[in-house]
Short mmCIF file of C-alpha atoms and ligand atoms in Angstrom, two decimals:
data_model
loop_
_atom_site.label_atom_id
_atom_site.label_comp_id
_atom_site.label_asym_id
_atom_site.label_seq_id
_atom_site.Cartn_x
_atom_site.Cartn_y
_atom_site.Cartn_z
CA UNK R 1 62.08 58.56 -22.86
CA UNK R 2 63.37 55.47 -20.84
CA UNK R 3 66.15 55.92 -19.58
CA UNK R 4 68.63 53.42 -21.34
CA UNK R 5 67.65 55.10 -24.27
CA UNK R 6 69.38 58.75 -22.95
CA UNK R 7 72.19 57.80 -23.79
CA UNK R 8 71.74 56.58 -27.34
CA UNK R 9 70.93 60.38 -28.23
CA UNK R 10 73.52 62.87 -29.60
CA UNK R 11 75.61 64.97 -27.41
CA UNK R 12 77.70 67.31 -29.27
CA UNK R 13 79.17 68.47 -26.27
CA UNK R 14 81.43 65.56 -25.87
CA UNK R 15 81.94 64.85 -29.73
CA UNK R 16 84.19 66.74 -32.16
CA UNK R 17 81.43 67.51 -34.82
CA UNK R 18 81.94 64.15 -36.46
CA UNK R 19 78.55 64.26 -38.39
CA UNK R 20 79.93 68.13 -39.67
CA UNK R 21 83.38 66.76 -41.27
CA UNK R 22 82.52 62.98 -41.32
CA UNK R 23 79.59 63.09 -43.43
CA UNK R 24 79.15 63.97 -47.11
CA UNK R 25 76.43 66.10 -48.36
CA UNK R 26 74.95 66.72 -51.70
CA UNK R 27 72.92 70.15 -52.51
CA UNK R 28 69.72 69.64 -52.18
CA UNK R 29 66.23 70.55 -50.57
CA UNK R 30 68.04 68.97 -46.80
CA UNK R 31 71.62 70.88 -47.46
CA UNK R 32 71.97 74.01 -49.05
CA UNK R 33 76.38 73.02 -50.50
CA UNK R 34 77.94 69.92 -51.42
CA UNK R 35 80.79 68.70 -49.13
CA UNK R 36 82.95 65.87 -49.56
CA UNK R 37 82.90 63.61 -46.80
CA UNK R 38 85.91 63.79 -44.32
CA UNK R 39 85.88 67.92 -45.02
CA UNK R 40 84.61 70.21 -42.47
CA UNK R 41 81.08 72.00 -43.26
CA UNK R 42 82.38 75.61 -43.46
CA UNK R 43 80.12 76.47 -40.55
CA UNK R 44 81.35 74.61 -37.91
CA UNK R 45 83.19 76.31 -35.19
CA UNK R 46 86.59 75.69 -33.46
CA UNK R 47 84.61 74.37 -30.39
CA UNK R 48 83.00 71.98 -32.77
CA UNK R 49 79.49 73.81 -32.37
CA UNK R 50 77.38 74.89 -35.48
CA UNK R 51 77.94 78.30 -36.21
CA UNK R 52 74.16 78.73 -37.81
CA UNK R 53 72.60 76.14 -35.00
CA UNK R 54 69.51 78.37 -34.49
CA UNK R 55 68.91 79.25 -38.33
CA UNK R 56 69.45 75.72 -39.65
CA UNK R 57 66.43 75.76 -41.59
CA UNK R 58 66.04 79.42 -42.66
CA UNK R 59 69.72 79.11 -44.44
CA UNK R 60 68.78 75.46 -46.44
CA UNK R 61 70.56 73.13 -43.85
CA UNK R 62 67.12 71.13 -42.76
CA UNK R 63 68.98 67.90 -43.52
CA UNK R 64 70.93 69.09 -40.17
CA UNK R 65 67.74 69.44 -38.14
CA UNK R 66 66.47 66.07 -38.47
CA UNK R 67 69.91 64.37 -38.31
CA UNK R 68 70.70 62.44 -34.91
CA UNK R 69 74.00 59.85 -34.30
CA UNK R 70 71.92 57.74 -32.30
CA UNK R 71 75.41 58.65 -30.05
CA UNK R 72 77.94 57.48 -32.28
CA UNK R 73 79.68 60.65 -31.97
CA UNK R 74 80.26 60.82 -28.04
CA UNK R 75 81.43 57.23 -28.32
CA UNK R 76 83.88 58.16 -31.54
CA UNK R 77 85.36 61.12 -29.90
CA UNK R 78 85.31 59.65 -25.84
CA UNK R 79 85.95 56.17 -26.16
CA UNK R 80 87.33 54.81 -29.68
CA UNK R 81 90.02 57.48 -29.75
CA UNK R 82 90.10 58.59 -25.80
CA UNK R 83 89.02 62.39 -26.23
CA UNK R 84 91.76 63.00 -28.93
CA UNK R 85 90.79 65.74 -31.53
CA UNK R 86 90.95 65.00 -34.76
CA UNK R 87 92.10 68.64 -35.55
CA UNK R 88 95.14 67.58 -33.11
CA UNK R 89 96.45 64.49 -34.20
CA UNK R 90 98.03 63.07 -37.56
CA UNK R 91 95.90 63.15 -40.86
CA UNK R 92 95.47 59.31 -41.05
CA UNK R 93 93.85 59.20 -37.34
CA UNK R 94 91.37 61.91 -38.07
CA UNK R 95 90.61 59.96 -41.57
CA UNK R 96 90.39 56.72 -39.53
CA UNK R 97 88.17 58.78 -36.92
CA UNK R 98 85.55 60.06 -39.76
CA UNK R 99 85.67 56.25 -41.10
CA UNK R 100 84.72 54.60 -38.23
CA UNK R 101 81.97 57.01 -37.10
CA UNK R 102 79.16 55.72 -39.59
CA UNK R 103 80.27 52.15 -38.32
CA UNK R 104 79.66 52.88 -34.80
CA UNK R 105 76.35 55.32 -36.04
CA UNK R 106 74.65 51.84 -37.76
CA UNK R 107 75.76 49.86 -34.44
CA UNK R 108 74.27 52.69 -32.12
CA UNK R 109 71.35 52.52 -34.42
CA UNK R 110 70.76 48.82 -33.58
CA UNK R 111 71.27 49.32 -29.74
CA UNK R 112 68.15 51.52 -29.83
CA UNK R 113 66.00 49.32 -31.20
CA UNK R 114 67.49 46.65 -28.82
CA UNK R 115 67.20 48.96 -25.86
CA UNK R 116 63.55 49.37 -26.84
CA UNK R 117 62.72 45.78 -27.52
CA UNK R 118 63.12 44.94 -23.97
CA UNK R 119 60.94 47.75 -22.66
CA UNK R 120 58.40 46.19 -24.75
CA UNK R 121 56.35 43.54 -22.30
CA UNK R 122 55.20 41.69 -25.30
CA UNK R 123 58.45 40.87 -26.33
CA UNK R 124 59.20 38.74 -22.95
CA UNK R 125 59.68 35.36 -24.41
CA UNK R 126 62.62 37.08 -26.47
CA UNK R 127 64.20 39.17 -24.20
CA UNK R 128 66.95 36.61 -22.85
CA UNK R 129 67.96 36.77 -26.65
CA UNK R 130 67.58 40.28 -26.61
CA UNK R 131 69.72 41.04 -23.66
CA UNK R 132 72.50 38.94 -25.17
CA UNK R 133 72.11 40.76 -27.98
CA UNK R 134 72.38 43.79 -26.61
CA UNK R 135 75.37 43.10 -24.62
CA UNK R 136 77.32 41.89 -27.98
CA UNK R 137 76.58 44.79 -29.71
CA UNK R 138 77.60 46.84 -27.01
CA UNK R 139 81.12 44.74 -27.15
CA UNK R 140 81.61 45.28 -31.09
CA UNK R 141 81.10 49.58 -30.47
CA UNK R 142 84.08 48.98 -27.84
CA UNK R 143 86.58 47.82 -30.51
CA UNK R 144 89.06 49.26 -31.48
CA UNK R 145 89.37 51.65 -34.89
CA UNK R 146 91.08 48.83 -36.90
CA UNK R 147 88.18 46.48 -35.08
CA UNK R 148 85.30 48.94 -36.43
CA UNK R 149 86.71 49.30 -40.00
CA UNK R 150 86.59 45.80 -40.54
CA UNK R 151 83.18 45.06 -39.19
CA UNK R 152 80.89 43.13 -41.13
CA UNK R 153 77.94 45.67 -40.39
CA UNK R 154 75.53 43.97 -42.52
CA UNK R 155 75.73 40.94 -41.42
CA UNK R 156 75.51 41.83 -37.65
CA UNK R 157 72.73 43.56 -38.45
CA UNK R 158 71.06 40.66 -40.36
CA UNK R 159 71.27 38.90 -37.01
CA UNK R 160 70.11 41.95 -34.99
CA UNK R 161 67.04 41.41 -37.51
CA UNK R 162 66.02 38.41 -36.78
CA UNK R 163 64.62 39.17 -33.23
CA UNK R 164 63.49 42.48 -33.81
CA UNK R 165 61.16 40.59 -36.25
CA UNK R 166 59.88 38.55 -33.74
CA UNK R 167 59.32 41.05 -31.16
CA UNK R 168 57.69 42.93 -33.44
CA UNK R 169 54.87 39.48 -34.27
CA UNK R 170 54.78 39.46 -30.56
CA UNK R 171 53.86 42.93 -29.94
CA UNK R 172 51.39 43.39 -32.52
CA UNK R 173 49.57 40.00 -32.14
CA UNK R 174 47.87 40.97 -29.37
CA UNK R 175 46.60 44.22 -31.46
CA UNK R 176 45.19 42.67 -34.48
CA UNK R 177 48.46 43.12 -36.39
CA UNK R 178 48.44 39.82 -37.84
CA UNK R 179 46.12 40.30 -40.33
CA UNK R 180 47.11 40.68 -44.56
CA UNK R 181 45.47 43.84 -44.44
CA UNK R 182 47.72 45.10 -41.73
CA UNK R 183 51.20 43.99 -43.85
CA UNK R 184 52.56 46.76 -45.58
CA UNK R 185 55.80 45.93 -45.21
CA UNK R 186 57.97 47.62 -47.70
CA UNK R 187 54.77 49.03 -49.35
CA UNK R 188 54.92 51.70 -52.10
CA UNK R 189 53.02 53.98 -50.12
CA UNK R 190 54.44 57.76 -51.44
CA UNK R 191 51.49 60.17 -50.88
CA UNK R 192 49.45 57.66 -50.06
CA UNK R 193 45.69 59.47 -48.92
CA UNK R 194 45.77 57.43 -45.32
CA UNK R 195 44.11 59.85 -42.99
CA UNK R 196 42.55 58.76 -40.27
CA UNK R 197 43.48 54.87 -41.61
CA UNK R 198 43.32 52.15 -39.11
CA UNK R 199 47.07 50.86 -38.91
CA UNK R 200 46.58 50.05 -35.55
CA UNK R 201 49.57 47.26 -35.10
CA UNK R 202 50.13 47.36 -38.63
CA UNK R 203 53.36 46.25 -39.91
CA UNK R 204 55.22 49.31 -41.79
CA UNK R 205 58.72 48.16 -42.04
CA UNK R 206 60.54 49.96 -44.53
CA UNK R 207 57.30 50.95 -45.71
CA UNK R 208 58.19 54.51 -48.13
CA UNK R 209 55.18 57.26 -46.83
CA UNK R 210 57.61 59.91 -48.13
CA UNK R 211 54.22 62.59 -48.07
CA UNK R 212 52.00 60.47 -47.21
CA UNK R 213 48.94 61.91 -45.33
CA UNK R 214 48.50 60.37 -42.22
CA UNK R 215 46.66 63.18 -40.66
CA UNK R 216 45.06 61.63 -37.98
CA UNK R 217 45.56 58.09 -38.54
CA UNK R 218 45.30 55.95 -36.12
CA UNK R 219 49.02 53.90 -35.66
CA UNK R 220 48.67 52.86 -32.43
CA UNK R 221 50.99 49.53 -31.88
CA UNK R 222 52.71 49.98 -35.50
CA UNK R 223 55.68 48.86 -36.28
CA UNK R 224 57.75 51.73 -37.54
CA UNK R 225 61.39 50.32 -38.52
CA UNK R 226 63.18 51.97 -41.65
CA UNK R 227 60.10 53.92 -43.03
CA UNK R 228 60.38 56.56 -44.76
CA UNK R 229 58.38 58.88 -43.47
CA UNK R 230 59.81 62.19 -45.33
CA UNK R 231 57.28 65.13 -45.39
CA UNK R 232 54.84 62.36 -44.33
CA UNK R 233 51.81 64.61 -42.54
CA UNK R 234 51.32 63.01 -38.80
CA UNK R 235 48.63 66.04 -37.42
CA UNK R 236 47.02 64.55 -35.29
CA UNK R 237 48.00 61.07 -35.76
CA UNK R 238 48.36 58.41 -32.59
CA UNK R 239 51.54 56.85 -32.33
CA UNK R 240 50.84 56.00 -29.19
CA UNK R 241 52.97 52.73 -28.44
CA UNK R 242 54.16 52.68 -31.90
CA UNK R 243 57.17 51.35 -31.70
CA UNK R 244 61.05 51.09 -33.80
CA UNK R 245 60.19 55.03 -34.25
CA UNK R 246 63.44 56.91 -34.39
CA UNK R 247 63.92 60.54 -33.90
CA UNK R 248 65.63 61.05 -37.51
CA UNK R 249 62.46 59.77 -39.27
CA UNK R 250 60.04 61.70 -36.86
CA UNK R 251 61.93 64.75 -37.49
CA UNK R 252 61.81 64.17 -41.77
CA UNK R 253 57.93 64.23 -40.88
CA UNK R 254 55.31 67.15 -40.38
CA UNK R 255 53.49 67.04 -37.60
CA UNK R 256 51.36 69.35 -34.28
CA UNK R 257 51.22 69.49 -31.07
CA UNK R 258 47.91 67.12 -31.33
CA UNK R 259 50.08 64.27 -32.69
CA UNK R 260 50.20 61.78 -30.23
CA UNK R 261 53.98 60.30 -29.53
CA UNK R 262 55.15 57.08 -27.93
CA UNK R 263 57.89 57.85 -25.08
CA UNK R 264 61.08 56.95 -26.83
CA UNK R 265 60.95 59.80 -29.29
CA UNK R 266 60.32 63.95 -28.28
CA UNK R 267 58.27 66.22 -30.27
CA UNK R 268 60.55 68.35 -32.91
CA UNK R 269 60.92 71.46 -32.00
CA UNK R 270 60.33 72.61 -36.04
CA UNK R 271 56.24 71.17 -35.68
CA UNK R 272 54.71 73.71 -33.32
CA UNK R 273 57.81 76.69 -34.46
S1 SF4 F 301 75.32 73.43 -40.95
FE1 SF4 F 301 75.91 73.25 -38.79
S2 SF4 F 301 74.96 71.31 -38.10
FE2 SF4 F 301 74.95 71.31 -40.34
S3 SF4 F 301 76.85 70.23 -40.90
FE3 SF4 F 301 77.31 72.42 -40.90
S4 SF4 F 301 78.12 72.83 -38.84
FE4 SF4 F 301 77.07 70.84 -38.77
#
């Protein structure tokens, strides 16, 4: 993984569990209780560590194993409110806390695929816009709380949007990604029989593959932003260079230790268990 990127990964050793009180859950297939949000999930610790971390999916919490904050919670907990506990303080600061945490999450989120853009050579003619992009983003997760709450998220990340689009033209131009064929953005592609497809610099944005099988497809070069790639089979599939690729959506996905990853993301530890 490069290594701007490090940092822009969870580290639950400098957060206070915010995704285990923040975060509401609904029982399901991913979470085996409801819990409203801003209520801690009965089995996290005192020292904010999970107290089923190594049985996650054996007791019905898989929804935990393929969360990540993108880093939102070290920032939360270290910099927003200065290493103050929520279990410490006043009532209103931890509520303020567990509001502010998916704001920072969606911003963290952004300066991934920011931090990524500009690894990508492609995307040179952009990355003067990129870096200034970058650096503003940065600025807004430095706020303060009452700064954060009243972000206009959406429409920061509207303009966020507009030059991930065109490093993503720029990247897969030279890869024959230009092409109708190659398009599916936003495609209804739910168990979709793709294996071994060509998607070589395809466009998948937002594409749903929720099951899809993509068993040894080839997505070298694709463009990977928002899709939903639930249960989607990846044995033996090349992602090699495919790029916008979070962890959270690699980790919804099956996969083997003959799928072929590109360096910002690591193998889950679930597909060779
Ligand atoms: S099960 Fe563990 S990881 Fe999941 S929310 Fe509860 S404490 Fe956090």
């Amino acid at each position: 993984m490069p290594e701007q990127m490090i940092d822009l990964r969870g580290d639950c050793a400098r957060c206070f569990g915010l995704c285990c009180v923040a975060l509401p859950f609904t029982a399901s297939a991913d979470f085996a209780r409801d819990k409203p949000a801003g209520t801690p999930c009965p089995n996290l610790r005192d020292d904010h560590r999970c107290g089923i971390h190594a049985r996650l999916r054996d007791k019905g919490y898989t929804g935990c194993t393929v969360y990540d904050c993108f880093g939102a919670g070290q920032k939360v907990s270290q910099v927003t409110f200065g290493g103050r506990d929520w279990r410490d303080g006043p009532r209103a600061d931890a509520r303020r806390m567990f509001d502010v945490f998916p704001v920072v999450r969606q911003l963290h989120e952004l300066l991934w695929y920011l931090t990524e853009a500009l690894t990508l050579p492609a995307a040179r003619p952009v990355h003067a816009d990129l870096r200034r992009m970058l650096e503003r983003t940065e600025a807004l997760t430095r706020g303060t709380a009452d700064e954060l709450a009243a972000l206009d998220v959406p429409a920061h990340r509207q303009q966020v949007n507009v030059l991930l689009l065109r490093t993503s033209e720029l990247v897969r131009a030279g890869l024959g990604g230009g092409s109708k064929k190659k398009n599916r953005r936003g495609a209804d592609l739910m168990g979709a029989r793709l294996k071994g497809a060509d998607l070589r610099g395809a466009s998948l944005r937002g594409a749903y593959l929720i099951a899809a099988d993509l068993s040894g497809a080839d997505l070298r070069g694709a463009d990977l932003i928002g899709a939903d790639l639930r249960d989607a089979d990846l044995r033996d599939a090349d992602l090699t260079g495919a790029f916008f690729l979070t962890q959270p959506q690699l980790n919804a996905a099956r996969g083997s230790a003959g799928t072929r990853l590109p360096e910002s993301v690591t193998r889950p530890v679930h597909w060779t268990a």
